[in-house]
């Protein structure tokens, strides 16, 4: 029995549940009194780009080699995970493979930026946006960990992508870039070190969480930055203490950034140019005012709360930000 059924997991398609799976389980149990497998991971049918089931007789079976040669193995694995929602058919998509390639490139560029700064040996006094970012990440890690435990790779790859690209790279890094460099000494050494710590904290855990799906780029980055292979590291379990922390500031800042960038683009103002228009920000954003002013070059700011928001009805509103019309 141990020689014939030495694996605890059987991956298969849903088309052979009633035949191969049923009879294998039934026959083995009747003969040995033991289950053939502990886990069965069931996927749907593989579909071509038109949504038709792939069959050799149809001539629509996709050869992965040209796509792996063009985009890399990690990009192909990204597609396999992003398309592999448990129990559902998975459609081939070169566009999703290309997204995986771009994501690997984004990770490399993030790591190249962070590699310019030392990794603090201990946690310094963090700024509010640093705390919110770390708390946000730990909530994402909790969801990823739960999904992996259910043999699900669809949720982890999508949650890692969304957090890394849509928040960490696009908002947090942009917000703390000036603090990390601190070329004009507008931030204290402690505030600068807090940015370094948070950048490394987040990237390190993203790489470890992503390694099962995109093993090559994560290992290459991890070796360069941290001097060892990511594949012998412990999975980044969510920190219970950080799970208690509120991360709403991260989402508030994300909306503010998007709103101000949208306003500047609409009014042909370069992103690095000062914004002379008066802006009204939610009161919670005051915790990250220093970074927001530095990033967006804000010159005229007022805060509002739930009581005073009604007074801004005649202002231009984008997301959670109000603007005086020019």
PDB file of C-alpha atoms in Angstrom:
ATOM      1  CA  UNK A   1       0.000   0.000   0.000  1.00  0.00           C
ATOM      2  CA  UNK A   2       2.732   2.476   0.961  1.00  0.00           C
ATOM      3  CA  UNK A   3       4.534   1.849  -2.319  1.00  0.00           C
ATOM      4  CA  UNK A   4       1.430   2.207  -4.506  1.00  0.00           C
ATOM      5  CA  UNK A   5      -0.184   5.111  -2.621  1.00  0.00           C
ATOM      6  CA  UNK A   6       2.686   7.073  -1.140  1.00  0.00           C
ATOM      7  CA  UNK A   7       1.167  10.484  -1.934  1.00  0.00           C
ATOM      8  CA  UNK A   8      -1.558  12.174   0.119  1.00  0.00           C
ATOM      9  CA  UNK A   9      -2.727  14.535  -2.638  1.00  0.00           C
ATOM     10  CA  UNK A  10      -4.378  13.636  -5.936  1.00  0.00           C
ATOM     11  CA  UNK A  11      -4.795  16.560  -8.378  1.00  0.00           C
ATOM     12  CA  UNK A  12      -7.297  15.916 -11.156  1.00  0.00           C
ATOM     13  CA  UNK A  13     -10.043  17.332 -13.348  1.00  0.00           C
ATOM     14  CA  UNK A  14     -13.728  17.230 -12.549  1.00  0.00           C
ATOM     15  CA  UNK A  15     -14.453  15.079 -15.611  1.00  0.00           C
ATOM     16  CA  UNK A  16     -13.209  11.878 -13.938  1.00  0.00           C
ATOM     17  CA  UNK A  17     -14.796  12.218 -10.507  1.00  0.00           C
ATOM     18  CA  UNK A  18     -17.461   9.569 -11.195  1.00  0.00           C
ATOM     19  CA  UNK A  19     -15.046   7.181 -12.884  1.00  0.00           C
ATOM     20  CA  UNK A  20     -11.366   7.178 -11.972  1.00  0.00           C
ATOM     21  CA  UNK A  21     -11.655   8.860  -8.567  1.00  0.00           C
ATOM     22  CA  UNK A  22     -14.729   6.980  -7.357  1.00  0.00           C
ATOM     23  CA  UNK A  23     -13.501   3.539  -8.379  1.00  0.00           C
ATOM     24  CA  UNK A  24      -9.974   4.179  -7.092  1.00  0.00           C
ATOM     25  CA  UNK A  25     -11.247   5.177  -3.663  1.00  0.00           C
ATOM     26  CA  UNK A  26     -13.791   2.357  -3.545  1.00  0.00           C
ATOM     27  CA  UNK A  27     -11.441  -0.382  -4.738  1.00  0.00           C
ATOM     28  CA  UNK A  28      -8.526   0.626  -2.510  1.00  0.00           C
ATOM     29  CA  UNK A  29     -10.747   0.944   0.551  1.00  0.00           C
ATOM     30  CA  UNK A  30     -12.350  -2.456  -0.052  1.00  0.00           C
ATOM     31  CA  UNK A  31      -8.960  -4.115  -0.511  1.00  0.00           C
ATOM     32  CA  UNK A  32      -7.014  -2.384   2.267  1.00  0.00           C
ATOM     33  CA  UNK A  33      -9.502  -0.632   4.504  1.00  0.00           C
ATOM     34  CA  UNK A  34      -7.582   2.618   3.946  1.00  0.00           C
ATOM     35  CA  UNK A  35      -8.282   5.716   1.835  1.00  0.00           C
ATOM     36  CA  UNK A  36      -6.089   6.012  -1.249  1.00  0.00           C
ATOM     37  CA  UNK A  37      -5.591   9.755  -0.722  1.00  0.00           C
ATOM     38  CA  UNK A  38      -6.064  12.290   2.028  1.00  0.00           C
ATOM     39  CA  UNK A  39      -6.732  15.195  -0.327  1.00  0.00           C
ATOM     40  CA  UNK A  40      -8.166  15.453  -3.836  1.00  0.00           C
ATOM     41  CA  UNK A  41      -7.662  18.797  -5.590  1.00  0.00           C
ATOM     42  CA  UNK A  42     -10.260  19.125  -8.323  1.00  0.00           C
ATOM     43  CA  UNK A  43      -9.948  21.623 -11.153  1.00  0.00           C
ATOM     44  CA  UNK A  44     -12.149  22.283 -14.147  1.00  0.00           C
ATOM     45  CA  UNK A  45     -11.380  21.707 -17.797  1.00  0.00           C
ATOM     46  CA  UNK A  46      -8.544  23.419 -19.618  1.00  0.00           C
ATOM     47  CA  UNK A  47      -9.959  25.818 -22.210  1.00  0.00           C
ATOM     48  CA  UNK A  48      -8.335  27.578 -25.142  1.00  0.00           C
ATOM     49  CA  UNK A  49      -8.487  31.354 -25.585  1.00  0.00           C
ATOM     50  CA  UNK A  50     -11.915  31.042 -27.235  1.00  0.00           C
ATOM     51  CA  UNK A  51     -13.289  29.222 -24.196  1.00  0.00           C
ATOM     52  CA  UNK A  52     -13.480  25.825 -25.900  1.00  0.00           C
ATOM     53  CA  UNK A  53     -12.253  22.682 -24.146  1.00  0.00           C
ATOM     54  CA  UNK A  54      -8.799  21.648 -25.315  1.00  0.00           C
ATOM     55  CA  UNK A  55      -8.719  18.299 -27.125  1.00  0.00           C
ATOM     56  CA  UNK A  56      -6.053  16.721 -29.265  1.00  0.00           C
ATOM     57  CA  UNK A  57      -8.704  15.833 -31.842  1.00  0.00           C
ATOM     58  CA  UNK A  58      -9.662  19.513 -32.140  1.00  0.00           C
ATOM     59  CA  UNK A  59      -6.087  20.601 -32.595  1.00  0.00           C
ATOM     60  CA  UNK A  60      -6.493  23.382 -30.048  1.00  0.00           C
ATOM     61  CA  UNK A  61      -4.162  22.089 -27.329  1.00  0.00           C
ATOM     62  CA  UNK A  62      -1.797  24.858 -26.216  1.00  0.00           C
ATOM     63  CA  UNK A  63       1.921  24.077 -26.211  1.00  0.00           C
ATOM     64  CA  UNK A  64       3.374  25.928 -23.191  1.00  0.00           C
ATOM     65  CA  UNK A  65       6.993  25.941 -24.387  1.00  0.00           C
ATOM     66  CA  UNK A  66       6.796  28.982 -26.720  1.00  0.00           C
ATOM     67  CA  UNK A  67       5.136  31.036 -23.976  1.00  0.00           C
ATOM     68  CA  UNK A  68       7.661  29.943 -21.365  1.00  0.00           C
ATOM     69  CA  UNK A  69      10.463  30.866 -23.770  1.00  0.00           C
ATOM     70  CA  UNK A  70       8.873  34.265 -24.427  1.00  0.00           C
ATOM     71  CA  UNK A  71       7.734  35.278 -20.931  1.00  0.00           C
ATOM     72  CA  UNK A  72       9.549  32.934 -18.518  1.00  0.00           C
ATOM     73  CA  UNK A  73       8.401  30.068 -16.312  1.00  0.00           C
ATOM     74  CA  UNK A  74       7.268  32.348 -13.477  1.00  0.00           C
ATOM     75  CA  UNK A  75       4.918  34.234 -15.785  1.00  0.00           C
ATOM     76  CA  UNK A  76       3.393  30.971 -16.989  1.00  0.00           C
ATOM     77  CA  UNK A  77       3.005  29.774 -13.391  1.00  0.00           C
ATOM     78  CA  UNK A  78       1.350  33.118 -12.586  1.00  0.00           C
ATOM     79  CA  UNK A  79      -1.282  32.404 -15.240  1.00  0.00           C
ATOM     80  CA  UNK A  80      -1.746  28.828 -13.990  1.00  0.00           C
ATOM     81  CA  UNK A  81      -2.453  30.131 -10.478  1.00  0.00           C
ATOM     82  CA  UNK A  82      -4.525  33.156 -11.526  1.00  0.00           C
ATOM     83  CA  UNK A  83      -6.729  30.956 -13.735  1.00  0.00           C
ATOM     84  CA  UNK A  84      -6.988  28.010 -11.347  1.00  0.00           C
ATOM     85  CA  UNK A  85     -10.015  28.807  -9.216  1.00  0.00           C
ATOM     86  CA  UNK A  86     -10.884  25.542  -7.507  1.00  0.00           C
ATOM     87  CA  UNK A  87     -13.662  23.637  -9.259  1.00  0.00           C
ATOM     88  CA  UNK A  88     -13.858  26.007 -12.236  1.00  0.00           C
ATOM     89  CA  UNK A  89     -12.644  25.679 -15.812  1.00  0.00           C
ATOM     90  CA  UNK A  90      -9.442  27.572 -16.529  1.00  0.00           C
ATOM     91  CA  UNK A  91      -9.016  29.431 -19.787  1.00  0.00           C
ATOM     92  CA  UNK A  92      -5.674  29.953 -21.447  1.00  0.00           C
ATOM     93  CA  UNK A  93      -4.762  33.631 -21.792  1.00  0.00           C
ATOM     94  CA  UNK A  94      -1.554  35.053 -23.190  1.00  0.00           C
ATOM     95  CA  UNK A  95      -2.577  38.415 -21.734  1.00  0.00           C
ATOM     96  CA  UNK A  96      -2.597  36.966 -18.206  1.00  0.00           C
ATOM     97  CA  UNK A  97       0.808  35.372 -18.841  1.00  0.00           C
ATOM     98  CA  UNK A  98       2.053  38.787 -19.928  1.00  0.00           C
ATOM     99  CA  UNK A  99       0.603  40.248 -16.716  1.00  0.00           C
ATOM    100  CA  UNK A 100       2.671  37.682 -14.823  1.00  0.00           C
ATOM    101  CA  UNK A 101       5.763  38.791 -16.729  1.00  0.00           C
ATOM    102  CA  UNK A 102       5.058  42.438 -15.898  1.00  0.00           C
ATOM    103  CA  UNK A 103       4.469  41.515 -12.259  1.00  0.00           C
ATOM    104  CA  UNK A 104       7.831  39.743 -12.072  1.00  0.00           C
ATOM    105  CA  UNK A 105       9.430  42.855 -13.579  1.00  0.00           C
ATOM    106  CA  UNK A 106       7.608  45.048 -11.055  1.00  0.00           C
ATOM    107  CA  UNK A 107       8.909  42.898  -8.182  1.00  0.00           C
ATOM    108  CA  UNK A 108      12.439  43.200  -9.537  1.00  0.00           C
ATOM    109  CA  UNK A 109      12.163  46.991  -9.755  1.00  0.00           C
ATOM    110  CA  UNK A 110      10.698  47.225  -6.248  1.00  0.00           C
ATOM    111  CA  UNK A 111      13.571  45.130  -4.921  1.00  0.00           C
ATOM    112  CA  UNK A 112      16.160  47.203  -6.791  1.00  0.00           C
ATOM    113  CA  UNK A 113      14.807  50.351  -5.121  1.00  0.00           C
ATOM    114  CA  UNK A 114      14.660  48.813  -1.642  1.00  0.00           C
ATOM    115  CA  UNK A 115      18.157  47.330  -2.009  1.00  0.00           C
ATOM    116  CA  UNK A 116      19.551  50.882  -1.860  1.00  0.00           C
ATOM    117  CA  UNK A 117      18.634  51.083   1.824  1.00  0.00           C
ATOM    118  CA  UNK A 118      19.977  49.045   4.755  1.00  0.00           C
ATOM    119  CA  UNK A 119      17.677  46.738   6.674  1.00  0.00           C
ATOM    120  CA  UNK A 120      17.429  47.934  10.306  1.00  0.00           C
ATOM    121  CA  UNK A 121      18.225  45.201  12.823  1.00  0.00           C
ATOM    122  CA  UNK A 122      15.284  46.097  15.053  1.00  0.00           C
ATOM    123  CA  UNK A 123      11.939  47.830  14.731  1.00  0.00           C
ATOM    124  CA  UNK A 124      12.255  51.626  15.142  1.00  0.00           C
ATOM    125  CA  UNK A 125       9.474  54.016  16.093  1.00  0.00           C
ATOM    126  CA  UNK A 126       7.171  53.776  13.091  1.00  0.00           C
ATOM    127  CA  UNK A 127       5.138  56.519  11.465  1.00  0.00           C
ATOM    128  CA  UNK A 128       1.332  55.972  11.322  1.00  0.00           C
ATOM    129  CA  UNK A 129       1.410  55.079   7.613  1.00  0.00           C
ATOM    130  CA  UNK A 130       4.178  52.545   8.294  1.00  0.00           C
ATOM    131  CA  UNK A 131       2.064  50.875  10.959  1.00  0.00           C
ATOM    132  CA  UNK A 132      -1.004  50.876   8.721  1.00  0.00           C
ATOM    133  CA  UNK A 133       0.968  49.308   5.864  1.00  0.00           C
ATOM    134  CA  UNK A 134       2.387  46.526   8.029  1.00  0.00           C
ATOM    135  CA  UNK A 135      -1.045  45.852   9.534  1.00  0.00           C
ATOM    136  CA  UNK A 136      -2.584  45.782   6.051  1.00  0.00           C
ATOM    137  CA  UNK A 137       0.028  43.266   4.897  1.00  0.00           C
ATOM    138  CA  UNK A 138      -0.584  40.999   7.882  1.00  0.00           C
ATOM    139  CA  UNK A 139      -4.305  40.902   7.145  1.00  0.00           C
ATOM    140  CA  UNK A 140      -3.473  39.919   3.560  1.00  0.00           C
ATOM    141  CA  UNK A 141      -1.074  37.239   4.824  1.00  0.00           C
ATOM    142  CA  UNK A 142      -3.831  35.816   7.003  1.00  0.00           C
ATOM    143  CA  UNK A 143      -6.116  35.439   3.984  1.00  0.00           C
ATOM    144  CA  UNK A 144      -3.288  33.940   1.917  1.00  0.00           C
ATOM    145  CA  UNK A 145      -2.371  31.447   4.625  1.00  0.00           C
ATOM    146  CA  UNK A 146      -5.981  30.286   4.910  1.00  0.00           C
ATOM    147  CA  UNK A 147      -6.214  29.835   1.139  1.00  0.00           C
ATOM    148  CA  UNK A 148      -2.954  27.884   0.862  1.00  0.00           C
ATOM    149  CA  UNK A 149      -4.134  25.554   3.632  1.00  0.00           C
ATOM    150  CA  UNK A 150      -7.105  24.693   1.397  1.00  0.00           C
ATOM    151  CA  UNK A 151      -4.773  23.971  -1.560  1.00  0.00           C
ATOM    152  CA  UNK A 152      -5.966  27.167  -3.226  1.00  0.00           C
ATOM    153  CA  UNK A 153      -3.472  29.183  -5.275  1.00  0.00           C
ATOM    154  CA  UNK A 154      -6.040  31.398  -7.011  1.00  0.00           C
ATOM    155  CA  UNK A 155      -6.755  33.588  -3.974  1.00  0.00           C
ATOM    156  CA  UNK A 156      -3.094  33.958  -2.908  1.00  0.00           C
ATOM    157  CA  UNK A 157      -1.789  35.101  -6.295  1.00  0.00           C
ATOM    158  CA  UNK A 158      -4.604  37.600  -6.747  1.00  0.00           C
ATOM    159  CA  UNK A 159      -4.324  39.008  -3.222  1.00  0.00           C
ATOM    160  CA  UNK A 160      -0.525  39.278  -3.423  1.00  0.00           C
ATOM    161  CA  UNK A 161      -0.775  40.981  -6.815  1.00  0.00           C
ATOM    162  CA  UNK A 162      -3.422  43.453  -5.650  1.00  0.00           C
ATOM    163  CA  UNK A 163      -1.531  44.404  -2.486  1.00  0.00           C
ATOM    164  CA  UNK A 164       1.904  44.580  -4.112  1.00  0.00           C
ATOM    165  CA  UNK A 165       1.032  46.428  -7.303  1.00  0.00           C
ATOM    166  CA  UNK A 166      -2.049  48.454  -6.363  1.00  0.00           C
ATOM    167  CA  UNK A 167      -0.985  49.543  -2.884  1.00  0.00           C
ATOM    168  CA  UNK A 168       2.632  48.853  -1.954  1.00  0.00           C
ATOM    169  CA  UNK A 169       4.277  49.916  -5.229  1.00  0.00           C
ATOM    170  CA  UNK A 170       1.777  52.517  -6.408  1.00  0.00           C
ATOM    171  CA  UNK A 171       1.079  54.241  -3.097  1.00  0.00           C
ATOM    172  CA  UNK A 172       3.234  53.350  -0.104  1.00  0.00           C
ATOM    173  CA  UNK A 173       6.568  53.421  -1.925  1.00  0.00           C
ATOM    174  CA  UNK A 174       5.652  56.663  -3.696  1.00  0.00           C
ATOM    175  CA  UNK A 175       4.629  58.144  -0.352  1.00  0.00           C
ATOM    176  CA  UNK A 176       7.820  57.231   1.546  1.00  0.00           C
ATOM    177  CA  UNK A 177      10.349  57.539  -1.276  1.00  0.00           C
ATOM    178  CA  UNK A 178      11.344  61.038  -0.200  1.00  0.00           C
ATOM    179  CA  UNK A 179      11.590  59.939   3.450  1.00  0.00           C
ATOM    180  CA  UNK A 180      13.730  56.925   2.536  1.00  0.00           C
ATOM    181  CA  UNK A 181      16.195  59.111   0.603  1.00  0.00           C
ATOM    182  CA  UNK A 182      15.842  62.104   2.963  1.00  0.00           C
ATOM    183  CA  UNK A 183      18.122  64.197   0.763  1.00  0.00           C
ATOM    184  CA  UNK A 184      16.795  67.507   2.105  1.00  0.00           C
ATOM    185  CA  UNK A 185      16.756  66.361   5.741  1.00  0.00           C
ATOM    186  CA  UNK A 186      13.043  67.093   6.008  1.00  0.00           C
ATOM    187  CA  UNK A 187      12.637  63.926   8.055  1.00  0.00           C
ATOM    188  CA  UNK A 188      14.482  62.853  11.168  1.00  0.00           C
ATOM    189  CA  UNK A 189      16.955  59.923  11.031  1.00  0.00           C
ATOM    190  CA  UNK A 190      14.421  57.901  13.028  1.00  0.00           C
ATOM    191  CA  UNK A 191      11.669  58.603  10.487  1.00  0.00           C
ATOM    192  CA  UNK A 192      14.008  57.669   7.649  1.00  0.00           C
ATOM    193  CA  UNK A 193      14.936  54.407   9.379  1.00  0.00           C
ATOM    194  CA  UNK A 194      11.238  53.638   9.898  1.00  0.00           C
ATOM    195  CA  UNK A 195      10.739  53.829   6.127  1.00  0.00           C
ATOM    196  CA  UNK A 196      13.677  51.460   5.544  1.00  0.00           C
ATOM    197  CA  UNK A 197      12.341  49.003   8.103  1.00  0.00           C
ATOM    198  CA  UNK A 198       8.840  48.963   6.619  1.00  0.00           C
ATOM    199  CA  UNK A 199      10.080  48.578   3.045  1.00  0.00           C
ATOM    200  CA  UNK A 200      12.185  45.542   3.950  1.00  0.00           C
ATOM    201  CA  UNK A 201       9.523  44.093   6.245  1.00  0.00           C
ATOM    202  CA  UNK A 202       6.933  44.126   3.486  1.00  0.00           C
ATOM    203  CA  UNK A 203       9.137  42.972   0.598  1.00  0.00           C
ATOM    204  CA  UNK A 204      10.638  40.121   2.625  1.00  0.00           C
ATOM    205  CA  UNK A 205       7.197  38.724   3.423  1.00  0.00           C
ATOM    206  CA  UNK A 206       5.802  39.254  -0.061  1.00  0.00           C
ATOM    207  CA  UNK A 207       8.662  37.195  -1.488  1.00  0.00           C
ATOM    208  CA  UNK A 208       8.174  34.360   0.996  1.00  0.00           C
ATOM    209  CA  UNK A 209       4.410  34.275   0.453  1.00  0.00           C
ATOM    210  CA  UNK A 210       4.781  34.343  -3.332  1.00  0.00           C
ATOM    211  CA  UNK A 211       7.611  31.795  -3.578  1.00  0.00           C
ATOM    212  CA  UNK A 212       5.371  28.701  -4.006  1.00  0.00           C
ATOM    213  CA  UNK A 213       3.816  30.251  -7.125  1.00  0.00           C
ATOM    214  CA  UNK A 214       6.679  32.260  -8.640  1.00  0.00           C
ATOM    215  CA  UNK A 215       9.760  30.436  -7.316  1.00  0.00           C
ATOM    216  CA  UNK A 216      12.454  31.778  -9.634  1.00  0.00           C
ATOM    217  CA  UNK A 217      12.154  35.557  -9.421  1.00  0.00           C
ATOM    218  CA  UNK A 218      11.414  35.437  -5.680  1.00  0.00           C
ATOM    219  CA  UNK A 219      14.505  33.327  -5.018  1.00  0.00           C
ATOM    220  CA  UNK A 220      16.730  35.496  -7.214  1.00  0.00           C
ATOM    221  CA  UNK A 221      15.622  38.637  -5.357  1.00  0.00           C
ATOM    222  CA  UNK A 222      15.800  37.034  -1.917  1.00  0.00           C
ATOM    223  CA  UNK A 223      19.343  35.787  -2.495  1.00  0.00           C
ATOM    224  CA  UNK A 224      20.490  39.225  -3.669  1.00  0.00           C
ATOM    225  CA  UNK A 225      18.925  41.115  -0.767  1.00  0.00           C
ATOM    226  CA  UNK A 226      19.058  38.654   2.112  1.00  0.00           C
ATOM    227  CA  UNK A 227      21.874  36.286   1.139  1.00  0.00           C
ATOM    228  CA  UNK A 228      20.001  32.979   1.211  1.00  0.00           C
ATOM    229  CA  UNK A 229      17.405  31.007  -0.687  1.00  0.00           C
ATOM    230  CA  UNK A 230      13.783  31.887  -0.059  1.00  0.00           C
ATOM    231  CA  UNK A 231      12.785  28.234  -0.368  1.00  0.00           C
ATOM    232  CA  UNK A 232      14.323  27.264   2.975  1.00  0.00           C
ATOM    233  CA  UNK A 233      12.667  30.155   4.799  1.00  0.00           C
ATOM    234  CA  UNK A 234       9.600  29.860   6.996  1.00  0.00           C
ATOM    235  CA  UNK A 235       6.256  30.903   5.542  1.00  0.00           C
ATOM    236  CA  UNK A 236       5.397  34.432   6.773  1.00  0.00           C
ATOM    237  CA  UNK A 237       2.693  33.678   9.318  1.00  0.00           C
ATOM    238  CA  UNK A 238       0.507  36.697  10.124  1.00  0.00           C
ATOM    239  CA  UNK A 239       1.537  38.433  13.336  1.00  0.00           C
ATOM    240  CA  UNK A 240      -1.360  38.342  15.864  1.00  0.00           C
ATOM    241  CA  UNK A 241      -0.317  41.715  17.278  1.00  0.00           C
ATOM    242  CA  UNK A 242      -0.409  43.401  13.879  1.00  0.00           C
ATOM    243  CA  UNK A 243      -3.782  41.801  13.141  1.00  0.00           C
ATOM    244  CA  UNK A 244      -5.162  43.841  16.035  1.00  0.00           C
ATOM    245  CA  UNK A 245      -4.031  47.078  14.399  1.00  0.00           C
ATOM    246  CA  UNK A 246      -6.300  49.203  12.230  1.00  0.00           C
ATOM    247  CA  UNK A 247      -5.057  49.693   8.663  1.00  0.00           C
ATOM    248  CA  UNK A 248      -7.759  52.080   7.429  1.00  0.00           C
ATOM    249  CA  UNK A 249      -5.190  54.892   7.073  1.00  0.00           C
ATOM    250  CA  UNK A 250      -3.558  52.935   4.237  1.00  0.00           C
ATOM    251  CA  UNK A 251      -6.840  52.857   2.326  1.00  0.00           C
ATOM    252  CA  UNK A 252      -7.536  56.530   3.069  1.00  0.00           C
ATOM    253  CA  UNK A 253      -4.119  57.557   1.751  1.00  0.00           C
ATOM    254  CA  UNK A 254      -4.579  55.358  -1.315  1.00  0.00           C
ATOM    255  CA  UNK A 255      -7.774  57.239  -2.192  1.00  0.00           C
ATOM    256  CA  UNK A 256      -6.136  60.606  -1.542  1.00  0.00           C
ATOM    257  CA  UNK A 257      -3.178  59.844  -3.803  1.00  0.00           C
ATOM    258  CA  UNK A 258      -5.435  58.683  -6.619  1.00  0.00           C
ATOM    259  CA  UNK A 259      -7.651  61.749  -6.256  1.00  0.00           C
ATOM    260  CA  UNK A 260      -4.810  64.274  -6.330  1.00  0.00           C
ATOM    261  CA  UNK A 261      -3.055  62.569  -9.242  1.00  0.00           C
ATOM    262  CA  UNK A 262      -6.355  62.531 -11.130  1.00  0.00           C
ATOM    263  CA  UNK A 263      -6.923  66.236 -10.420  1.00  0.00           C
ATOM    264  CA  UNK A 264      -3.414  67.188 -11.514  1.00  0.00           C
ATOM    265  CA  UNK A 265      -3.706  65.166 -14.707  1.00  0.00           C
ATOM    266  CA  UNK A 266      -7.062  66.738 -15.544  1.00  0.00           C
ATOM    267  CA  UNK A 267      -5.654  70.245 -15.032  1.00  0.00           C
ATOM    268  CA  UNK A 268      -2.343  69.564 -16.819  1.00  0.00           C
ATOM    269  CA  UNK A 269      -0.309  69.982 -13.635  1.00  0.00           C
ATOM    270  CA  UNK A 270       2.832  67.880 -13.482  1.00  0.00           C
ATOM    271  CA  UNK A 271       2.839  65.458 -10.578  1.00  0.00           C
ATOM    272  CA  UNK A 272       5.974  67.038  -9.084  1.00  0.00           C
ATOM    273  CA  UNK A 273       4.656  70.602  -9.406  1.00  0.00           C
ATOM    274  CA  UNK A 274       3.120  72.363  -6.371  1.00  0.00           C
ATOM    275  CA  UNK A 275      -0.653  72.229  -6.076  1.00  0.00           C
ATOM    276  CA  UNK A 276      -1.835  75.722  -5.205  1.00  0.00           C
ATOM    277  CA  UNK A 277      -5.530  74.780  -5.206  1.00  0.00           C
ATOM    278  CA  UNK A 278      -6.977  74.383  -1.733  1.00  0.00           C
ATOM    279  CA  UNK A 279      -7.646  70.734  -0.918  1.00  0.00           C
ATOM    280  CA  UNK A 280      -9.875  69.315   1.791  1.00  0.00           C
ATOM    281  CA  UNK A 281      -8.701  66.003   3.222  1.00  0.00           C
ATOM    282  CA  UNK A 282     -10.403  63.594   5.641  1.00  0.00           C
ATOM    283  CA  UNK A 283      -9.295  64.187   9.210  1.00  0.00           C
ATOM    284  CA  UNK A 284      -7.614  60.784   9.454  1.00  0.00           C
ATOM    285  CA  UNK A 285      -5.120  61.865   6.775  1.00  0.00           C
ATOM    286  CA  UNK A 286      -3.573  64.303   9.259  1.00  0.00           C
ATOM    287  CA  UNK A 287      -1.600  61.325  10.611  1.00  0.00           C
ATOM    288  CA  UNK A 288       0.267  61.167   7.314  1.00  0.00           C
ATOM    289  CA  UNK A 289       0.265  64.869   6.465  1.00  0.00           C
ATOM    290  CA  UNK A 290       4.043  65.151   6.328  1.00  0.00           C
ATOM    291  CA  UNK A 291       4.328  62.503   3.613  1.00  0.00           C
ATOM    292  CA  UNK A 292       1.306  63.758   1.653  1.00  0.00           C
ATOM    293  CA  UNK A 293       2.611  67.327   1.541  1.00  0.00           C
ATOM    294  CA  UNK A 294       6.028  66.129   0.398  1.00  0.00           C
ATOM    295  CA  UNK A 295       4.661  63.808  -2.302  1.00  0.00           C
ATOM    296  CA  UNK A 296       2.010  66.089  -3.784  1.00  0.00           C
ATOM    297  CA  UNK A 297       3.563  69.482  -2.985  1.00  0.00           C
ATOM    298  CA  UNK A 298       0.350  70.635  -1.305  1.00  0.00           C
ATOM    299  CA  UNK A 299       0.269  74.318  -0.334  1.00  0.00           C
ATOM    300  CA  UNK A 300      -3.248  74.866   0.997  1.00  0.00           C
ATOM    301  CA  UNK A 301      -4.903  72.162   3.114  1.00  0.00           C
ATOM    302  CA  UNK A 302      -7.932  71.925   5.321  1.00  0.00           C
ATOM    303  CA  UNK A 303      -9.317  68.846   7.065  1.00  0.00           C
ATOM    304  CA  UNK A 304     -12.923  67.791   7.330  1.00  0.00           C
ATOM    305  CA  UNK A 305     -14.806  65.278   9.450  1.00  0.00           C
ATOM    306  CA  UNK A 306     -18.280  63.753   9.298  1.00  0.00           C
ATOM    307  CA  UNK A 307     -19.830  66.876  10.801  1.00  0.00           C
ATOM    308  CA  UNK A 308     -18.232  69.367   8.425  1.00  0.00           C
ATOM    309  CA  UNK A 309     -18.450  67.353   5.202  1.00  0.00           C
ATOM    310  CA  UNK A 310     -21.867  68.852   4.417  1.00  0.00           C
ATOM    311  CA  UNK A 311     -20.209  72.270   4.082  1.00  0.00           C
ATOM    312  CA  UNK A 312     -18.222  71.010   1.087  1.00  0.00           C
ATOM    313  CA  UNK A 313     -21.161  70.138  -1.164  1.00  0.00           C
ATOM    314  CA  UNK A 314     -20.274  72.867  -3.665  1.00  0.00           C
ATOM    315  CA  UNK A 315     -16.659  71.709  -4.004  1.00  0.00           C
ATOM    316  CA  UNK A 316     -15.252  69.381  -6.629  1.00  0.00           C
ATOM    317  CA  UNK A 317     -15.056  65.898  -5.150  1.00  0.00           C
ATOM    318  CA  UNK A 318     -12.765  63.063  -6.258  1.00  0.00           C
ATOM    319  CA  UNK A 319     -12.826  60.006  -3.992  1.00  0.00           C
ATOM    320  CA  UNK A 320     -12.426  61.332  -0.444  1.00  0.00           C
ATOM    321  CA  UNK A 321     -10.804  64.645  -1.455  1.00  0.00           C
ATOM    322  CA  UNK A 322     -12.520  67.971  -2.145  1.00  0.00           C
ATOM    323  CA  UNK A 323     -10.987  70.739  -4.258  1.00  0.00           C
ATOM    324  CA  UNK A 324     -11.711  74.425  -4.679  1.00  0.00           C
ATOM    325  CA  UNK A 325     -12.499  74.896  -8.368  1.00  0.00           C
ATOM    326  CA  UNK A 326      -9.893  76.937 -10.231  1.00  0.00           C
TER     327      UNK A 326
END
